[in-house]
Coordinates of C-alpha atoms and ligand atoms in Angstrom, one line a residue:
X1072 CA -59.6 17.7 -15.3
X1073 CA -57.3 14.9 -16.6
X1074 CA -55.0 13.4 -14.5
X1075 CA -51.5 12.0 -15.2
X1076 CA -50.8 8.5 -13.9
X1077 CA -49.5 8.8 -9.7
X1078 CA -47.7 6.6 -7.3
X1079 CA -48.8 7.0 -4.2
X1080 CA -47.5 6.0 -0.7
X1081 CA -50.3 5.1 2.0
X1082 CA -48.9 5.8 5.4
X1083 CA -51.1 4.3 8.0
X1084 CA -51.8 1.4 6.0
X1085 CA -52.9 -1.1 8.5
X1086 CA -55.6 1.4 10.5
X1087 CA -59.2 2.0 9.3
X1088 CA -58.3 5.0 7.1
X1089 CA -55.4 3.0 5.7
X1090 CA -57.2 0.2 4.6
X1091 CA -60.1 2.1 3.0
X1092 CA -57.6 4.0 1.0
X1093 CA -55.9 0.6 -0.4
X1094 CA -59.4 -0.6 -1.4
X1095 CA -60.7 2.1 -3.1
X1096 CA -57.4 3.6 -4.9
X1097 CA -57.9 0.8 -7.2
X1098 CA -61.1 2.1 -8.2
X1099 CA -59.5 5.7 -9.0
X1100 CA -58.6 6.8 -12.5
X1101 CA -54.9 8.3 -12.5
X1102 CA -53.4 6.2 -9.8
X1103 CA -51.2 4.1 -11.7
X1104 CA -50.0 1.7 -8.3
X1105 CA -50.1 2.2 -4.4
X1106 CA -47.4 0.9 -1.7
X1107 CA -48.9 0.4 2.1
X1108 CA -46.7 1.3 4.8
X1109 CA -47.4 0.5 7.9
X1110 CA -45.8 -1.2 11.3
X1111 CA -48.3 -4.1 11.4
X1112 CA -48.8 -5.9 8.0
X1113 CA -52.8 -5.4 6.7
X1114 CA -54.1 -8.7 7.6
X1115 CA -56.7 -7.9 4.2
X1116 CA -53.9 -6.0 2.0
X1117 CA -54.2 -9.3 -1.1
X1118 CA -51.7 -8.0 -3.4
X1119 CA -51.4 -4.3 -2.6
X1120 CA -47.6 -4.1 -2.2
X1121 CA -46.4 -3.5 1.3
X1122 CA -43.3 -2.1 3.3
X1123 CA -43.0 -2.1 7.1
X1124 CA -42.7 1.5 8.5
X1125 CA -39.0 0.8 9.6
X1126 CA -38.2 0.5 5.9
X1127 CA -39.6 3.9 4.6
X1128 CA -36.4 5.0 3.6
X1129 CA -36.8 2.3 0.9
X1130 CA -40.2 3.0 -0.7
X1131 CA -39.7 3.3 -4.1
X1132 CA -39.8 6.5 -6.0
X1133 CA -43.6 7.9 -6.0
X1134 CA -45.3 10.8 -6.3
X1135 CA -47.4 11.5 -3.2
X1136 CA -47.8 10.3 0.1
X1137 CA -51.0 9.9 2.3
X1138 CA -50.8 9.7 6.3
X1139 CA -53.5 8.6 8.5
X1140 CA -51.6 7.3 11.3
X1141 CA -50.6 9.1 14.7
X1142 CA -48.8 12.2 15.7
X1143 CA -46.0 9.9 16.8
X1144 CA -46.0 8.3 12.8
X1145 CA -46.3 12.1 11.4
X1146 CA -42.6 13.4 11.4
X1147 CA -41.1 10.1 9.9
X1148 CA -43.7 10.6 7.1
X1149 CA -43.7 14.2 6.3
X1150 CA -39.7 13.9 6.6
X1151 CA -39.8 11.1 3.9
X1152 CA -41.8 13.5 1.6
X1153 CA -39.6 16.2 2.3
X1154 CA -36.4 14.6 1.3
X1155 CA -37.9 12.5 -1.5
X1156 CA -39.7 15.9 -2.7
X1157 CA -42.9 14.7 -2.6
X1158 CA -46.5 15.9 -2.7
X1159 CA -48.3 15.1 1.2
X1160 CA -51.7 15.1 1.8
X1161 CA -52.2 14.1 5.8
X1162 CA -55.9 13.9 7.7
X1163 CA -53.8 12.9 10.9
X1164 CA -55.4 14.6 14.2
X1165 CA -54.0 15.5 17.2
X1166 CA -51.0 17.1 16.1
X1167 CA -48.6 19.6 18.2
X1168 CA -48.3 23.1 17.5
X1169 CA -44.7 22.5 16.3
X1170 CA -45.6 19.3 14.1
X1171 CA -48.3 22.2 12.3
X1172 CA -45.3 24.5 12.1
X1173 CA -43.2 21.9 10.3
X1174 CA -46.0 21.4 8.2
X1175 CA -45.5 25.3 7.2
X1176 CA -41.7 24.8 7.0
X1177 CA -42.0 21.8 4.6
X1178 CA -44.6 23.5 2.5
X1179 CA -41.4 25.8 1.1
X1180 CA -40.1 22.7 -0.3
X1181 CA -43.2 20.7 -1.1
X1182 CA -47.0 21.0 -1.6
X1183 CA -48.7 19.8 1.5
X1184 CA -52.7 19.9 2.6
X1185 CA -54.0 18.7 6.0
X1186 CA -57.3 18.8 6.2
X1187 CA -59.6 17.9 9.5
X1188 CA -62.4 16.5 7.2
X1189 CA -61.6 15.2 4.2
X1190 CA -65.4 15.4 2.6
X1191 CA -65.1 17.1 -0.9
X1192 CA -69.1 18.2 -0.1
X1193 CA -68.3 19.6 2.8
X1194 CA -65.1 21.9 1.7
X1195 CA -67.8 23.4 -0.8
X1196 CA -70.0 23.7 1.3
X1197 CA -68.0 25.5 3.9
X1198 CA -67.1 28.6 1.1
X1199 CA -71.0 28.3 -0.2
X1200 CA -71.5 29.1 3.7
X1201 CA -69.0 32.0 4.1
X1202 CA -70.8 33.4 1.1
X1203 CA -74.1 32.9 1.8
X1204 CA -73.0 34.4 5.3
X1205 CA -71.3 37.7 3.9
X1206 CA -74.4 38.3 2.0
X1207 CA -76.6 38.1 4.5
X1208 CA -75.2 39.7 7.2
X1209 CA -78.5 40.6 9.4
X1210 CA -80.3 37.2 9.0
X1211 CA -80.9 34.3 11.6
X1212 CA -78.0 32.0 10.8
X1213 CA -78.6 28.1 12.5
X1214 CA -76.6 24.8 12.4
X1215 CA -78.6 22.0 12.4
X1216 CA -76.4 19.0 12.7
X1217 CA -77.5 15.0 12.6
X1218 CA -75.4 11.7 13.4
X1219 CA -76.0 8.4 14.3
X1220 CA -76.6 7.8 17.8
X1221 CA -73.0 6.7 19.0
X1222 CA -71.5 9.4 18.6
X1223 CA -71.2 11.9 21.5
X1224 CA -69.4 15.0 20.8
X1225 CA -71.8 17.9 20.1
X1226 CA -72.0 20.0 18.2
X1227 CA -69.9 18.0 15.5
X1228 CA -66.1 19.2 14.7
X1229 CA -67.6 19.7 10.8
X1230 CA -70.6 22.3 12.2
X1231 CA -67.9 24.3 14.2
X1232 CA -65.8 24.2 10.8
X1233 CA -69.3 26.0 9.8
X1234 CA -69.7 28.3 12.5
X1235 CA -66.3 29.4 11.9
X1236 CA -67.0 30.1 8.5
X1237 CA -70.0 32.2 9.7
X1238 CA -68.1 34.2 12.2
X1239 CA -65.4 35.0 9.8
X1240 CA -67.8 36.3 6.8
X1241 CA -69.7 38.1 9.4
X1242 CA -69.3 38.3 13.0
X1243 CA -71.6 36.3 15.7
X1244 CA -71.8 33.3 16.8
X1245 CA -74.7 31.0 14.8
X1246 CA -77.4 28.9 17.0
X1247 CA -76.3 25.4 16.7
X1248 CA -79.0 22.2 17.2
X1249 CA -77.5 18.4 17.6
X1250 CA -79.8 15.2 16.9
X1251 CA -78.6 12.2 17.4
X1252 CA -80.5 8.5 15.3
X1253 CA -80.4 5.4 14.3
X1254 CA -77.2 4.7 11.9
X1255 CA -77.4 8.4 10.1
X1256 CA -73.7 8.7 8.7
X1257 CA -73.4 12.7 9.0
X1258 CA -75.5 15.5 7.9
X1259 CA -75.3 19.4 8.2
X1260 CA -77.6 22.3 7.4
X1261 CA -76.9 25.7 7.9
X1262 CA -80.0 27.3 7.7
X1263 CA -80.4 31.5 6.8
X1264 CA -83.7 32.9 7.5
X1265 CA -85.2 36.6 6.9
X1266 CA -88.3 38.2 6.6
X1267 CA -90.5 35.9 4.8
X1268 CA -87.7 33.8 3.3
X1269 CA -85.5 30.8 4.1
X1270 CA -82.0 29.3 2.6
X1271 CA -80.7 26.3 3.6
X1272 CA -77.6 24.7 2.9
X1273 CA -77.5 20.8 3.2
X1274 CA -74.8 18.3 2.7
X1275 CA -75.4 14.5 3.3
X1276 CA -73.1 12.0 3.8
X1277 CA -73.7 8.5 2.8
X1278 CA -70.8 6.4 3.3
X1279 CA -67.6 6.7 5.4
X1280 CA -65.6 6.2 2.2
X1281 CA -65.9 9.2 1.4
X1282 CA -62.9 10.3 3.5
X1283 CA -60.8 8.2 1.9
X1284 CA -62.0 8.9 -1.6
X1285 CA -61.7 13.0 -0.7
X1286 CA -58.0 12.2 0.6
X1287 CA -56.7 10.1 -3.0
X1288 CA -58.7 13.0 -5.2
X1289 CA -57.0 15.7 -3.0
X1290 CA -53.1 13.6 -4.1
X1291 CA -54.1 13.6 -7.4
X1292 CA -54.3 17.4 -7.4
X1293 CA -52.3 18.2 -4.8
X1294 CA -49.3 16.5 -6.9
X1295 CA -49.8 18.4 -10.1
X1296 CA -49.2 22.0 -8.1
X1297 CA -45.4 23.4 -6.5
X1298 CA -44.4 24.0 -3.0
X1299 CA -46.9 25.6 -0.7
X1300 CA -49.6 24.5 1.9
X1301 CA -53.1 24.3 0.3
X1302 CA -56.8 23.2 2.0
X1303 CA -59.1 21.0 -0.2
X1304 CA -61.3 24.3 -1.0
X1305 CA -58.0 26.0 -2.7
X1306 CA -57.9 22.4 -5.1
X1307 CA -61.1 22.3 -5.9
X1308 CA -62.6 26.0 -6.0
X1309 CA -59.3 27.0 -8.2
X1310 CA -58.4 29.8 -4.9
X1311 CA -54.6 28.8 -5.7
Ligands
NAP132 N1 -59.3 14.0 8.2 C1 -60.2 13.0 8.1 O1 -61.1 13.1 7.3 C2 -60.1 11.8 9.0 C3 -61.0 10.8 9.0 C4 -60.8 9.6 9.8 C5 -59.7 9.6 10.6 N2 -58.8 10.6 10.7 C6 -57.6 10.6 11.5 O2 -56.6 9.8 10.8 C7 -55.8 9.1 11.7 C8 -56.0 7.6 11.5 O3 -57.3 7.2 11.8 P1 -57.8 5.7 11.8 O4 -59.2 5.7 12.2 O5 -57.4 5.0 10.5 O6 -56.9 5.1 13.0 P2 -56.4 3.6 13.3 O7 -57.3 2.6 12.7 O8 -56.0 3.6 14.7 O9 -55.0 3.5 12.4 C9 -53.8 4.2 12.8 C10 -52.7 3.8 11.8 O10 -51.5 4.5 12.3 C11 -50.4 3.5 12.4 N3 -49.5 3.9 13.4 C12 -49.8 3.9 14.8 N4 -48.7 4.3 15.5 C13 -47.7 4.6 14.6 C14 -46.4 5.0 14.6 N5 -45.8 5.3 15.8 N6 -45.7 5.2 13.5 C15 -46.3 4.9 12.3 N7 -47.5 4.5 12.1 C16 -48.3 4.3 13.3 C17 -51.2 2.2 12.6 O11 -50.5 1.1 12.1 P3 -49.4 0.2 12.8 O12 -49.7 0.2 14.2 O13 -49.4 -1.1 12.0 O14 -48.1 1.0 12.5 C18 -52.4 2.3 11.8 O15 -52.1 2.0 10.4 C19 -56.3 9.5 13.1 O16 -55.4 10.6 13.5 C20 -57.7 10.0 12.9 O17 -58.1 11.0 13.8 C21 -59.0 11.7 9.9

């Protein structure tokens, strides 16, 4: 795919998100410059251009915007894009039922894509899953999901992303198994066994970068389509 050369707004600068997207956006072909927004200047932002977020009304024309702040930093941002007519791609959680539904609403106007994960792996893996799942409608479906040992929800957000995918293709609810080790960044396998034969589905993740790498990739595309609300699958699967 080539890519014309983007401006992109950061949103969020300052956080952990922010700053990983203002280290690596260098590093991606087609973004021609970035400006960081964000209340509190990034104390390691070197000569990455930066606004404070009470001056968003004058960041200069661009082509996208991406928000990882807060629910409270959301409306400003998705407001901004709105009137500037602007691509936004957003991985901010927690937001209300009516921030989703202006989501919807702005999507008439602009393209927009929030997206709970932002691993490019793991939105192929999820339709491989549904596939794999509609196929094999009568076989022992399993999640088998493995993190490092801080972290405490179980199972992870991603495997109920999985499950879900499972229930939709075909009804019931999978068997899902947590382990928690040493530093292990994230890893998922949804395993489909039958009568004397066994697929599994595996996606490892190496580095928490890739987050922020999914979420620039996903403003590159996202910025070359029309209005309308789009999840990474539909950008990279060609489903829009
Ligand atoms: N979808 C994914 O793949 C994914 C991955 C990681 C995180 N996330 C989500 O992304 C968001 C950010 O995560 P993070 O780990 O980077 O958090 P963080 O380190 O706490 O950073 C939050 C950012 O939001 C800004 N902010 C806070 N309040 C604000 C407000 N009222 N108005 C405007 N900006 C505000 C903060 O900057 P200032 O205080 O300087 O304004 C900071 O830049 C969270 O919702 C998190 O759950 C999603």
């Amino acid at each position: 795919m080539s890519h014309v050369e983007l401006r992109i707004l950061i949103h969020g600068a300052s956080g952990r998100m922010g700053r990983a997207l203002c280290r690596l956006a260098p590093e991606v072909a087609g973004i021609a410059g970035i400006v960081a927004i964000s209340r509190a200047e990034p104390a390691d932002r070197g000569s990455t251009p930066w606004l404070p977020t009470s001056a968003l009304d004058q960041a200069p024309d661009s082509d996208a915007m991406i928000d990882f702040s807060t629910p409270e930093g959301f409306d400003a941002a998705l407001r901004h894009c709105v009137e500037r007519r602007i691509a936004f791609v957003t991985g901010t959680t927690g937001l209300s039922a009516s921030q989703f539904a202006a989501l919807d609403a702005a999507a008439t106007r602009i393209p927009v894509l929030w997206a709970a994960n932002f691993s490019l792996g793991v939105a192929v893996l999820e339709a491989l899953v549904a596939r794999a799942a509609a196929a094999l409608p009568h076989w022992d479906c399993d999640l088998i999901e493995t993190h490092h040992i801080h972290k405490r929800d179980a199972p992870s957000g991603t495997a109920l992303v999985l499950g879900q995918a499972v229930r939709n293709a075909r009804g019931g609810e999978p068997h899902y198994a947590s382990l928690r080790a040493g530093d292990i960044v994230g890893e998922h396998t949804v395993q489909f066994a039958g009568q004397g034969e066994r697929l599994e589905l595996t996606h490892r993740a190496t580095s928490r970068d890739i987050f922020a790498r999914g979420a620039l990739e996903c403003a590159l595309r996202l910025a070359a389509r029309g209005p309308g609300r789009r999840s990474i699958g539909d950008l990279l699967l060609g489903t829009d």
